mmCIF file of C-alpha atoms and ligand atoms in Angstrom:
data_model
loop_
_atom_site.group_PDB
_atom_site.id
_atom_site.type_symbol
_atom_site.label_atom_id
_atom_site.label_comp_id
_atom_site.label_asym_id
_atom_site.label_seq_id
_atom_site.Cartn_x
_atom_site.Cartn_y
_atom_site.Cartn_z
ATOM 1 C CA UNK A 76 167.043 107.329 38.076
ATOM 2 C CA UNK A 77 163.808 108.884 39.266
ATOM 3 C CA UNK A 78 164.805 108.182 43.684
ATOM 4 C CA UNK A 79 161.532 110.046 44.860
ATOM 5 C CA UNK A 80 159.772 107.720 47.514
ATOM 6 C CA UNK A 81 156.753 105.699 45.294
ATOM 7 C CA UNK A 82 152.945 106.441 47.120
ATOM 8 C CA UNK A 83 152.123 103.024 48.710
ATOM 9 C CA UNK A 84 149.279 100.708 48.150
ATOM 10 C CA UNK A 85 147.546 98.116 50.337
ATOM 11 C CA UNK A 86 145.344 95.490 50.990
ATOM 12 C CA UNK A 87 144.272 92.025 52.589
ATOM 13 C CA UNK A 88 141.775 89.463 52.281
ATOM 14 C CA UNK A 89 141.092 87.198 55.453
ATOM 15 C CA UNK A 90 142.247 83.386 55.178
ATOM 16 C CA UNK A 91 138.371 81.987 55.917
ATOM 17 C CA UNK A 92 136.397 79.975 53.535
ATOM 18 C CA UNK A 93 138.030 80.025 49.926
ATOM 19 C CA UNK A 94 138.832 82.660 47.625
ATOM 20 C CA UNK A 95 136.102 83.511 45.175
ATOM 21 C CA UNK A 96 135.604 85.171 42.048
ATOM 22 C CA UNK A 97 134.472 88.041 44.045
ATOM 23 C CA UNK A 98 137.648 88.660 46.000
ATOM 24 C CA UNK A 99 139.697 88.127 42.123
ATOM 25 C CA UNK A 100 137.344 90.368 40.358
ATOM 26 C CA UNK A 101 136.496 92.835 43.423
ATOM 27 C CA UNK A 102 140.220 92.978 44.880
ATOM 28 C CA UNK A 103 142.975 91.055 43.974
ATOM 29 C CA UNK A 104 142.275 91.686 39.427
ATOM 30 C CA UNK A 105 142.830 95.214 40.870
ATOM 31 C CA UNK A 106 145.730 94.992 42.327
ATOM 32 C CA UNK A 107 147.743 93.468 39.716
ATOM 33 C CA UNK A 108 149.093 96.059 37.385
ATOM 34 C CA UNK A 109 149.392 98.454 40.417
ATOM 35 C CA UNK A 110 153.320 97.344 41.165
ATOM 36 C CA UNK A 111 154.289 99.596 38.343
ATOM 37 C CA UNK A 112 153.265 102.939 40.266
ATOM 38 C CA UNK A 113 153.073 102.126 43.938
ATOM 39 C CA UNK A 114 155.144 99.647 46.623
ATOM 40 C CA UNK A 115 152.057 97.022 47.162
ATOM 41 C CA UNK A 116 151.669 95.564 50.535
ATOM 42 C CA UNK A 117 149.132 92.641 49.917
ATOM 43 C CA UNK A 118 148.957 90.706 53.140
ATOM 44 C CA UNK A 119 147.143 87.378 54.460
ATOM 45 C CA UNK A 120 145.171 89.297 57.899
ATOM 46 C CA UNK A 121 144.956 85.882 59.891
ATOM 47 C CA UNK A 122 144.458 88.439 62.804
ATOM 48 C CA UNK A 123 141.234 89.510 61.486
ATOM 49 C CA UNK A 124 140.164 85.875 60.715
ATOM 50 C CA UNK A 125 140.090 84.691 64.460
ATOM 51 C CA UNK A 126 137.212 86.843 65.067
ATOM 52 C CA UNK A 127 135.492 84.069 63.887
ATOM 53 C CA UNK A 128 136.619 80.798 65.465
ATOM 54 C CA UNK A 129 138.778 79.207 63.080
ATOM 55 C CA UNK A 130 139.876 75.142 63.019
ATOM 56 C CA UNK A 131 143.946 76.154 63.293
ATOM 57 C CA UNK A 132 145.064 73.032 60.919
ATOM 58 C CA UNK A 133 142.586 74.713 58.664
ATOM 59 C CA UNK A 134 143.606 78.096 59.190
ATOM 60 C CA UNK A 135 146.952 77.186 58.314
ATOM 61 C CA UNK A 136 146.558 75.507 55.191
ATOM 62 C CA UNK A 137 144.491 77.988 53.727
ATOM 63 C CA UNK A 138 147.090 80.393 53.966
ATOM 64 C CA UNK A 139 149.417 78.800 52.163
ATOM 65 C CA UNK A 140 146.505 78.329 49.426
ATOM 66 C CA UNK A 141 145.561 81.396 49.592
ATOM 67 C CA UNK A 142 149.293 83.032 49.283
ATOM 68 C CA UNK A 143 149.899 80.439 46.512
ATOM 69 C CA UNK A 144 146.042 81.399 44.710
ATOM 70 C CA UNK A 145 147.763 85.621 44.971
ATOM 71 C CA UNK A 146 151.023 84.225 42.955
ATOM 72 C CA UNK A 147 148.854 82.372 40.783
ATOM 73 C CA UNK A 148 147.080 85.428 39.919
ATOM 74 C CA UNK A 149 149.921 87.135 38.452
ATOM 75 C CA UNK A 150 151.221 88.640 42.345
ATOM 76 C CA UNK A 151 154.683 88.407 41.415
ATOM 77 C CA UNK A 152 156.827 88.644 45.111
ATOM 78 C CA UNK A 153 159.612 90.351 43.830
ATOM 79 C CA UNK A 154 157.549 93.151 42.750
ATOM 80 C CA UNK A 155 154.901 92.878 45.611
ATOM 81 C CA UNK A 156 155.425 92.294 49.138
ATOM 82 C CA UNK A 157 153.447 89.594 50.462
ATOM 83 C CA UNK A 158 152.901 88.909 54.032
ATOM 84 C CA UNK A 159 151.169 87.766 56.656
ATOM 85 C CA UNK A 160 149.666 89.916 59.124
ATOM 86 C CA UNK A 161 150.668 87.861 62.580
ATOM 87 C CA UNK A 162 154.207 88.222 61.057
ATOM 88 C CA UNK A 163 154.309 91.721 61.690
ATOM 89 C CA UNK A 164 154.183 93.066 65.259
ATOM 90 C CA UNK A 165 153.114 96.279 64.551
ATOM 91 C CA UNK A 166 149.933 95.740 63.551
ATOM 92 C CA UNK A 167 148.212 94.897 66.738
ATOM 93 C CA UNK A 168 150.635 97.379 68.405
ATOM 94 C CA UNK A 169 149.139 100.685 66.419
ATOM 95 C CA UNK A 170 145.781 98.913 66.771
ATOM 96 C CA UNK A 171 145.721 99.146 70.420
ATOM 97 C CA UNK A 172 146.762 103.237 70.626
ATOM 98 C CA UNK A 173 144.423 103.764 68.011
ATOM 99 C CA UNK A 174 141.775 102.016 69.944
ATOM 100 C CA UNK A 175 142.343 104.691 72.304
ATOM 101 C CA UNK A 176 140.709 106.992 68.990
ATOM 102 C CA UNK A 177 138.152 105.434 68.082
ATOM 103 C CA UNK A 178 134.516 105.808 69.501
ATOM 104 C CA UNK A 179 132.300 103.007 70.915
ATOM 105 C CA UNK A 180 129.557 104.723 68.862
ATOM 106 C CA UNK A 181 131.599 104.447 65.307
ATOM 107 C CA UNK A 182 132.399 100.980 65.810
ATOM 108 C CA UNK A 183 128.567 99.701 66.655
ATOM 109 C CA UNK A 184 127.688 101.480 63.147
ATOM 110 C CA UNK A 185 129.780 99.326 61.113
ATOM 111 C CA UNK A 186 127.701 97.045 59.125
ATOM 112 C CA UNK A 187 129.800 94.365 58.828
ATOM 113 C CA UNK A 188 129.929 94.153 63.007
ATOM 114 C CA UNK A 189 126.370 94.246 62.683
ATOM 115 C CA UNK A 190 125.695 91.357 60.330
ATOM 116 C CA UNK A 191 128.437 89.145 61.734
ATOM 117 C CA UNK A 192 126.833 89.109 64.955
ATOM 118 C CA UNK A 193 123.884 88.237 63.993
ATOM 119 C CA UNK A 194 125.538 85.237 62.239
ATOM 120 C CA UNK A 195 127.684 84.734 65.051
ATOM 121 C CA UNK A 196 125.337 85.552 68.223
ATOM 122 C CA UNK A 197 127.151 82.534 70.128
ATOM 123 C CA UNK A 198 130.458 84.529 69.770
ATOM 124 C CA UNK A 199 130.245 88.264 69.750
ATOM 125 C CA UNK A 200 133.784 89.050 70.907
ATOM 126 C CA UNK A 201 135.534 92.288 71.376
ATOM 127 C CA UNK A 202 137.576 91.542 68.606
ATOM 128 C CA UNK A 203 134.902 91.059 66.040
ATOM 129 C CA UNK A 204 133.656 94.627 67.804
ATOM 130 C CA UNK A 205 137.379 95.997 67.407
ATOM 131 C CA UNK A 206 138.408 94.231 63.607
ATOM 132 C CA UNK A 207 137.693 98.011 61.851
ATOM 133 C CA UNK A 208 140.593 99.665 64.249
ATOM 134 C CA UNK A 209 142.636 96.742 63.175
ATOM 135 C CA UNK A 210 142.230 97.618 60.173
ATOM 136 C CA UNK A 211 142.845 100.947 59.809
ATOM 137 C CA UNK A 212 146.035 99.755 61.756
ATOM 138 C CA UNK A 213 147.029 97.640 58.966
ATOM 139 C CA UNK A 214 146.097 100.620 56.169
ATOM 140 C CA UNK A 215 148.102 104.008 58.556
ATOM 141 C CA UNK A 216 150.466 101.544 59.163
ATOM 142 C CA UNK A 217 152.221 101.529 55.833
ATOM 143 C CA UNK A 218 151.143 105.478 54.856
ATOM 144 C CA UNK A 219 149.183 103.824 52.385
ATOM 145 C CA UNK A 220 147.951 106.409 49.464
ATOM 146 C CA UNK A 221 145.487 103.964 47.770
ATOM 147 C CA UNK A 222 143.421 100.772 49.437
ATOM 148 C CA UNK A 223 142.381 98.732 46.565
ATOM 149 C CA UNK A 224 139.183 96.889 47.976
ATOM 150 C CA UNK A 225 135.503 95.956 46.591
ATOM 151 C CA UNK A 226 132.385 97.805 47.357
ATOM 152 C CA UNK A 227 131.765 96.383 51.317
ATOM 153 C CA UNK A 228 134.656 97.841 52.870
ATOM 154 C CA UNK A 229 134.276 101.105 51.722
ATOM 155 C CA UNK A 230 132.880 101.996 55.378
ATOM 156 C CA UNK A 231 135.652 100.227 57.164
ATOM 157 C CA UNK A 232 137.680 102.755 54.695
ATOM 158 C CA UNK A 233 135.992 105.671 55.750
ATOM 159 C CA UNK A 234 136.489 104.767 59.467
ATOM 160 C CA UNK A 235 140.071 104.633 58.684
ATOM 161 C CA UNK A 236 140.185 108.379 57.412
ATOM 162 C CA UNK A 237 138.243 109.278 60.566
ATOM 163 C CA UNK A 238 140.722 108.284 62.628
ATOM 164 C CA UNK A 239 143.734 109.158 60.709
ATOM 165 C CA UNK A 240 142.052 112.970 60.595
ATOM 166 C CA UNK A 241 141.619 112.852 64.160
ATOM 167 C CA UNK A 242 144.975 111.781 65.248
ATOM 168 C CA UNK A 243 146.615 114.404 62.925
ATOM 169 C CA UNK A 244 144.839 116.646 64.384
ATOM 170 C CA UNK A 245 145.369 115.975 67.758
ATOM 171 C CA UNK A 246 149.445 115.481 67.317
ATOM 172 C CA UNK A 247 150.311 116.645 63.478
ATOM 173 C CA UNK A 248 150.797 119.864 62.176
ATOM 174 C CA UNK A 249 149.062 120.197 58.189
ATOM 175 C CA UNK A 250 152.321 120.847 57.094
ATOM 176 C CA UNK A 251 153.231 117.318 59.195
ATOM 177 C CA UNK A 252 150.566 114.788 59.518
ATOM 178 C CA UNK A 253 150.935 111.855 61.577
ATOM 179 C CA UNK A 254 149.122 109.600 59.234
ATOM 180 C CA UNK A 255 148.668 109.852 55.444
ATOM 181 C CA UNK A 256 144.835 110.154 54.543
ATOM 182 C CA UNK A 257 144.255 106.942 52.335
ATOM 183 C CA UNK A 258 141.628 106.679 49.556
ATOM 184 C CA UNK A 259 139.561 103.551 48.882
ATOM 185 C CA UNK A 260 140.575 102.756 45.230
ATOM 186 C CA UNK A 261 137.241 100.669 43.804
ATOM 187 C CA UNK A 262 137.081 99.186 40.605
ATOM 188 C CA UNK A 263 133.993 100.551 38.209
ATOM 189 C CA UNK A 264 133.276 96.838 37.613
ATOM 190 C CA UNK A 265 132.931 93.799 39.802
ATOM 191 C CA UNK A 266 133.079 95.905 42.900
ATOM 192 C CA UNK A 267 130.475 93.748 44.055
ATOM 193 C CA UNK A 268 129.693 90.486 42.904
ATOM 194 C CA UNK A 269 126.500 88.964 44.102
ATOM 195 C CA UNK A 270 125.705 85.325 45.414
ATOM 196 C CA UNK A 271 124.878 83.205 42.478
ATOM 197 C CA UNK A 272 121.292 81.997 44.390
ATOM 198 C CA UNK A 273 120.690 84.729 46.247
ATOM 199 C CA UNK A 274 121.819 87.894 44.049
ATOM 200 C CA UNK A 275 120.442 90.307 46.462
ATOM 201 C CA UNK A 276 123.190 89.251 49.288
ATOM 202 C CA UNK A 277 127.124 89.187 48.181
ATOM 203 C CA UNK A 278 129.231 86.316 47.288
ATOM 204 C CA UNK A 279 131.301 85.488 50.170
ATOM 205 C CA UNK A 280 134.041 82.862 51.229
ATOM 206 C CA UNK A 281 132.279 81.868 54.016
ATOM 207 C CA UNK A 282 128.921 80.881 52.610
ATOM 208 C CA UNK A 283 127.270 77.703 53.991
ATOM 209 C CA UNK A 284 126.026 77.186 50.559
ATOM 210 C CA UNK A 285 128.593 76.555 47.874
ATOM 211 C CA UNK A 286 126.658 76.845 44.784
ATOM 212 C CA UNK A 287 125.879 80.414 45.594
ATOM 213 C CA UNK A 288 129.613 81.157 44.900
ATOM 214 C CA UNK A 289 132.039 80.668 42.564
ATOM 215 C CA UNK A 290 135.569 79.573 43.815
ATOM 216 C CA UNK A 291 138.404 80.072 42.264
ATOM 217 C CA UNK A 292 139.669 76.014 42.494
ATOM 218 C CA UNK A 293 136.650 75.536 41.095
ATOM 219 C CA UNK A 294 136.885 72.749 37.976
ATOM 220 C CA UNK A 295 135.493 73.960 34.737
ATOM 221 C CA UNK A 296 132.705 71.434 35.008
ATOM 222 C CA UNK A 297 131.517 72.922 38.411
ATOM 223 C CA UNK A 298 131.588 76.258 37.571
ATOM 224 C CA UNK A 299 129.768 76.052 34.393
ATOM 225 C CA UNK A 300 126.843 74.063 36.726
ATOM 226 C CA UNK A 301 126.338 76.666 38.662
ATOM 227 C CA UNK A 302 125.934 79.458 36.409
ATOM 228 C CA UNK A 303 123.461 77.372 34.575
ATOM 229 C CA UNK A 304 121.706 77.205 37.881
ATOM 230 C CA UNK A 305 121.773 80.558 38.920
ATOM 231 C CA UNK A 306 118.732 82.458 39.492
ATOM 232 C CA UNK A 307 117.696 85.279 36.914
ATOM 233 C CA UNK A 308 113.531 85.677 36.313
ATOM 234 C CA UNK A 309 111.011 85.286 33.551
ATOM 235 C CA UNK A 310 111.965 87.925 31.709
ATOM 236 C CA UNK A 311 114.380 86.574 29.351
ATOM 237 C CA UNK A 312 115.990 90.049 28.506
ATOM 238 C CA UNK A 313 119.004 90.117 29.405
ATOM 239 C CA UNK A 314 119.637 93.796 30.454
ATOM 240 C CA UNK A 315 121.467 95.639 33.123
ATOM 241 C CA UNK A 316 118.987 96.810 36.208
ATOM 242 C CA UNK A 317 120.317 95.559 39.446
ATOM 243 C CA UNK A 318 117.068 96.623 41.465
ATOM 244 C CA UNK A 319 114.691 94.671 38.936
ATOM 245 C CA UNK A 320 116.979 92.207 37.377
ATOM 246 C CA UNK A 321 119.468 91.291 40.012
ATOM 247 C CA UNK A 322 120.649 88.052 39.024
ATOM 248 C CA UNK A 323 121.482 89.161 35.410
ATOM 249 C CA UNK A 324 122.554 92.448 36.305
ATOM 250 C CA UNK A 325 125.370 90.402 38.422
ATOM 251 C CA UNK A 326 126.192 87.770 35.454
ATOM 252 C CA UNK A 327 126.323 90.704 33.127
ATOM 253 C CA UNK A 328 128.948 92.225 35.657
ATOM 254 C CA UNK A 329 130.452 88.878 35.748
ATOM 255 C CA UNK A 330 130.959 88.819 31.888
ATOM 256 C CA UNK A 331 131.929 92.341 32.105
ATOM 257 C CA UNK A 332 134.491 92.234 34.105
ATOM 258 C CA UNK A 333 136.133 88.505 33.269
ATOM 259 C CA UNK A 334 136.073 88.991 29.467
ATOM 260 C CA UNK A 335 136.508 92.880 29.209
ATOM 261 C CA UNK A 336 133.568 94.039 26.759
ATOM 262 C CA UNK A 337 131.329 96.847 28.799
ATOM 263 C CA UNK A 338 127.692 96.229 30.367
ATOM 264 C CA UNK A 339 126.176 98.546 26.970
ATOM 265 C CA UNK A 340 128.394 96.270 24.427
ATOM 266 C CA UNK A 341 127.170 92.990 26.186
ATOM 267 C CA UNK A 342 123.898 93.570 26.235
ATOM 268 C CA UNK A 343 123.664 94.831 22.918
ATOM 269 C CA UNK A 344 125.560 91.059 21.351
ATOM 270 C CA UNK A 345 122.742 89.081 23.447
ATOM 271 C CA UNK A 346 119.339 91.403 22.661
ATOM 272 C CA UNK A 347 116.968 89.129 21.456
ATOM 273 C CA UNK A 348 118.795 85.947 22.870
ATOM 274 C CA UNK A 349 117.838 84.031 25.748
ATOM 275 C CA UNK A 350 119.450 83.047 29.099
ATOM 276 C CA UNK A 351 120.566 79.702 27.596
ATOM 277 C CA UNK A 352 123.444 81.523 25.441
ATOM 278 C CA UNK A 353 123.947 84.397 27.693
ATOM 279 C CA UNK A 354 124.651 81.695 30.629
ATOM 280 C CA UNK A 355 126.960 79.659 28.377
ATOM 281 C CA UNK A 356 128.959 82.577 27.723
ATOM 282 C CA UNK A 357 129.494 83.846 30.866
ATOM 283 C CA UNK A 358 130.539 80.068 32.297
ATOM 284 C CA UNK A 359 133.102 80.135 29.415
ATOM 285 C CA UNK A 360 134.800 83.353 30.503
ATOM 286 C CA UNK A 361 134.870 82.460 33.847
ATOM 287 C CA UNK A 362 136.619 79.343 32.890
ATOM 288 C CA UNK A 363 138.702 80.870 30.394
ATOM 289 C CA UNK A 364 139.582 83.470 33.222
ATOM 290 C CA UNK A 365 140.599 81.029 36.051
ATOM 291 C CA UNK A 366 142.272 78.266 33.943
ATOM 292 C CA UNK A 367 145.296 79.921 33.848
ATOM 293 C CA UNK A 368 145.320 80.523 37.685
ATOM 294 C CA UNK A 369 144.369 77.300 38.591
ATOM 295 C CA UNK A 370 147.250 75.588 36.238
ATOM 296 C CA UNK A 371 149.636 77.857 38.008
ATOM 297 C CA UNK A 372 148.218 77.336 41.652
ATOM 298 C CA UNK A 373 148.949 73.766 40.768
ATOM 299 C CA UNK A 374 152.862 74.100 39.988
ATOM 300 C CA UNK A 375 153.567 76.102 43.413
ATOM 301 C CA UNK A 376 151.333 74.797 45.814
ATOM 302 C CA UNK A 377 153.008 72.417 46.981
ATOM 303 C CA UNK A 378 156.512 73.831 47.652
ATOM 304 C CA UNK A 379 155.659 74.867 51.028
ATOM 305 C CA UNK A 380 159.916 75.502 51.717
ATOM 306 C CA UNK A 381 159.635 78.279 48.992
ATOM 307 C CA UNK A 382 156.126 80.051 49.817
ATOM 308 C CA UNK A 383 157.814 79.737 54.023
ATOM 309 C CA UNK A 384 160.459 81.987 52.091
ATOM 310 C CA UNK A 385 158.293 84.278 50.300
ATOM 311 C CA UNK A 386 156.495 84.925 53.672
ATOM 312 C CA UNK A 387 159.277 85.649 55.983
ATOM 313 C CA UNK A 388 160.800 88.043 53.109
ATOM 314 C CA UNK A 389 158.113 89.416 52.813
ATOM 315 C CA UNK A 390 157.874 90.417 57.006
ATOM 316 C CA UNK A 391 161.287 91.403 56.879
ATOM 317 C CA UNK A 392 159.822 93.935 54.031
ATOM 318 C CA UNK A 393 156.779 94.857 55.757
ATOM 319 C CA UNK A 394 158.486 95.609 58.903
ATOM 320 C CA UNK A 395 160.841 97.526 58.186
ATOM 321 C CA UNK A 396 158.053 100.565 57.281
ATOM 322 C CA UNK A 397 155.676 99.182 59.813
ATOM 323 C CA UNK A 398 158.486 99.890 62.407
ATOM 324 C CA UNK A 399 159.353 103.328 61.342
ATOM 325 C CA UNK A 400 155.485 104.572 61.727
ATOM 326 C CA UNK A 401 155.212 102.725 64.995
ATOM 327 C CA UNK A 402 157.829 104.591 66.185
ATOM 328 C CA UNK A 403 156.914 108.239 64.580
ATOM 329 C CA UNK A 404 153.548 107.307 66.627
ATOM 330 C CA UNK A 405 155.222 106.583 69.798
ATOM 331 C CA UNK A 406 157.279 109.877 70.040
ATOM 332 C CA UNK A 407 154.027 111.927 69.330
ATOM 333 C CA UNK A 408 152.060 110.070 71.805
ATOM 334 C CA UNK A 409 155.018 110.655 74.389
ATOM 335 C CA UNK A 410 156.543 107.452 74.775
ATOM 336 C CA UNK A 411 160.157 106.850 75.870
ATOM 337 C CA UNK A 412 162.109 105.616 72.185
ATOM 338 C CA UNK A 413 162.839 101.616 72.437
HETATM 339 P P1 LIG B 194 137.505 90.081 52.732
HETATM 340 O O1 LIG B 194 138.456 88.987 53.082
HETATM 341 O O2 LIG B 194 136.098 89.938 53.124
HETATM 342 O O3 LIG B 194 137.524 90.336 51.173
HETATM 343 C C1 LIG B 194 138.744 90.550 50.476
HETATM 344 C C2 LIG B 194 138.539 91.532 49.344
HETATM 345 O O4 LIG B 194 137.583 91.036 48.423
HETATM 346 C C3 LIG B 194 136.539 91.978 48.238
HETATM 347 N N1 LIG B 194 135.277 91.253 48.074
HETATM 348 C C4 LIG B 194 134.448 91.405 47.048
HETATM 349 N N2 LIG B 194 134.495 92.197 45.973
HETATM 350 C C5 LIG B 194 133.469 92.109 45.091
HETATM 351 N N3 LIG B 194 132.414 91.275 45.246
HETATM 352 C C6 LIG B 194 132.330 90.459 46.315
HETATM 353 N N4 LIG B 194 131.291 89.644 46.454
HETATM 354 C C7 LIG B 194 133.372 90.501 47.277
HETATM 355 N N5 LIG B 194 133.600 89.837 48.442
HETATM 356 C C8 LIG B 194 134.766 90.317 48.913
HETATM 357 C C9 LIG B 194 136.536 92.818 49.509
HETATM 358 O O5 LIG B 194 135.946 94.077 49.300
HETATM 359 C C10 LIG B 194 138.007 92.897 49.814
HETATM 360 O O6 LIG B 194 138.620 93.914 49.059
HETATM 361 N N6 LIG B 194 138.408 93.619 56.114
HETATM 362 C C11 LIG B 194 138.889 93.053 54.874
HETATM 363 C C12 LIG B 194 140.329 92.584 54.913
HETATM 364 C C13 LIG B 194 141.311 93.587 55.387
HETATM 365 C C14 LIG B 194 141.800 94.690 54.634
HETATM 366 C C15 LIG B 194 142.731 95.330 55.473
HETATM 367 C C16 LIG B 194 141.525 95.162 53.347
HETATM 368 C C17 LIG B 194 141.920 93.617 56.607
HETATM 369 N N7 LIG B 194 142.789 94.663 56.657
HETATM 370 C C18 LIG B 194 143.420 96.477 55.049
HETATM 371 C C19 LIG B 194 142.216 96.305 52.922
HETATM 372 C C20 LIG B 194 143.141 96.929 53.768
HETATM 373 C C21 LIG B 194 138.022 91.850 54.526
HETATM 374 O O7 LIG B 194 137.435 91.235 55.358
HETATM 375 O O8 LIG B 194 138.079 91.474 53.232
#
């Protein structure tokens, strides 16, 4: 047997709004076949969701959907560990000393800070400020190789590097680093899925307006609706150009990515055709894509006892490398051992 230690992958989605076909197809699709080469981490970050003020009944039951929508999905626990972020200490631990790494300056560049406050202005707290250190927390935290995300977080990512490179150079040796270097690990297709009536912005969880998204609980009759409805233009090609044709550039990477033929192939089969069969076809594979999901979401959701059990195994798993860097950090920085 082959005992050499497996390069680690990992990744998180925040329990707010509900999960949508741009988390599956941007992140989660992504991860699934990845069990096979790396130990995957795939956690719940309820930390990061309280930036925003969450209803806490709310909060809760959404994680239990949302850890019951990553089994659904094909996350098998015994291959993956699954987790919530509050469950492990360590997380807001090596968050705080590398807050003591990170620049004022780097942090007010981050888009994401910059957009969320203006959509929060009542409530621009230092977390929401802070959530990229967090993050990288959660990513240096596990020596994670590979950070299977979509498109947006690719600057959190880079932030992440930033920091690890910095601390290794300030208390690792090349031959010793503190903190392994991770790469962002983007998929070629569906890396970002646009808002279904506004395909110039993304498609988000916590969108005001639900037809702009697709959800993943969605019922086939909804879903179909609104990709009828969504907005393409009066040019009835259909024919990949983001810039020019945004809303059929993103069904075309909706098609793409749910039923597997490439942007060329697809619009090659509908030249000449109009948005009537093109839309038809892409509300099929989207329901094709999720019906299995949603059948399975339906078995385990409600055995709360047994997804309580996948959770706190999944801690007990986390922790146990969370707890080893937290402690190689500590003795570099200086601190007395626990
Ligand atoms: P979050 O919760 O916004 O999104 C979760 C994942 O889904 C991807 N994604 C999309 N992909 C394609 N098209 C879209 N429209 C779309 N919307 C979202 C995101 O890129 C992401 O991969 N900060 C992170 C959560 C996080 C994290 C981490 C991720 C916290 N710690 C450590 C990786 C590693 C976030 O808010 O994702």
């Amino acid at each position: 047997m082959n005992s050499a230690p497996r390069p680690v992958v990992l990744s998180g989605i925040q329990p707010s709004g509900h999960l949508t076909l741009g988390n599956y197809l941007g992140a989660i699709k992504n991860w699934l076949p990845l069990y096979r080469e790396y130990d995957c981490y795939y956690m719940l970050v309820d930390l990061h969701a309280i930036t925003v003020r969450q209803d806490p009944a709310a909060l809760r039951e959404r994680c239990y959907e949302f850890l019951a929508l990553y089994i659904a999905c094909g996350l098998d626990p015994s291959n993956n560990v699954l987790f919530v972020q509050s469950h492990v200490g360590g997380h807001a631990r090596l968050a705080w000393v590398l807050n003591c790494y990170t620049q004022m300056g780097e942090l007010s560049r981050m888009t994401q800070f910059k957009d969320k406050s203006q959509k929060n202005a009542d409530n621009i707290n230092a977390g929401l400020f802070d959530y990229p250190v967090l993050m990288a927390a959660d990513i240096l935290l596990y020596d994670s190789a590979q950070v299977p995300v979509g498109d947006d977080q690719k600057q959190h990512l880079e932030l992440t590097r930033d920091v690890a490179i910095r601390f290794n150079n300030l208390y690792g040796t090349p031959e010793r680093p503190v903190f392994r270097v991770p790469e962002p690990m983007i998929p070629p297709v569906g890396a970002r899925i646009m808002g279904l009536q506004d395909p110039t912005a993304k498609m988000s969880k916590s969108d005001d307006a639900v037809t702009n998204a697709l959800y993943l609980l969605d019922p086939p009759d909804i879903i179909t609706r609104k990709i009828k409805r969504a907005v393409t233009d009066m040019d009835n090609t259909v024919r990949y150009a983001p810039a020019e044709k945004p809303g059929v550039s993103n069904l075309l990477s909706i098609l793409s990515a749910t039923g597997g033929e490439s942007i060329a192939a697809l619009e090659a089969r509908f030249a000449g055709q109009g948005y009537g069969a093109f839309k038809s076809a892409v509300a099929e594979a989207v329901v094709e894509c999720l019906k299995p999901v949603q059948a399975r979401y339906h078995e385990i959701r409600e055995d709360r006892d047994e997804l309580r059990r996948i959770l706190r195994d999944g801690a007990v798993r986390a922790a146990v490398r969370a707890d080893a860097t937290l402690r190689r950090v500590h003795d570099v920085l200086g601190f007395i051992p626990e």
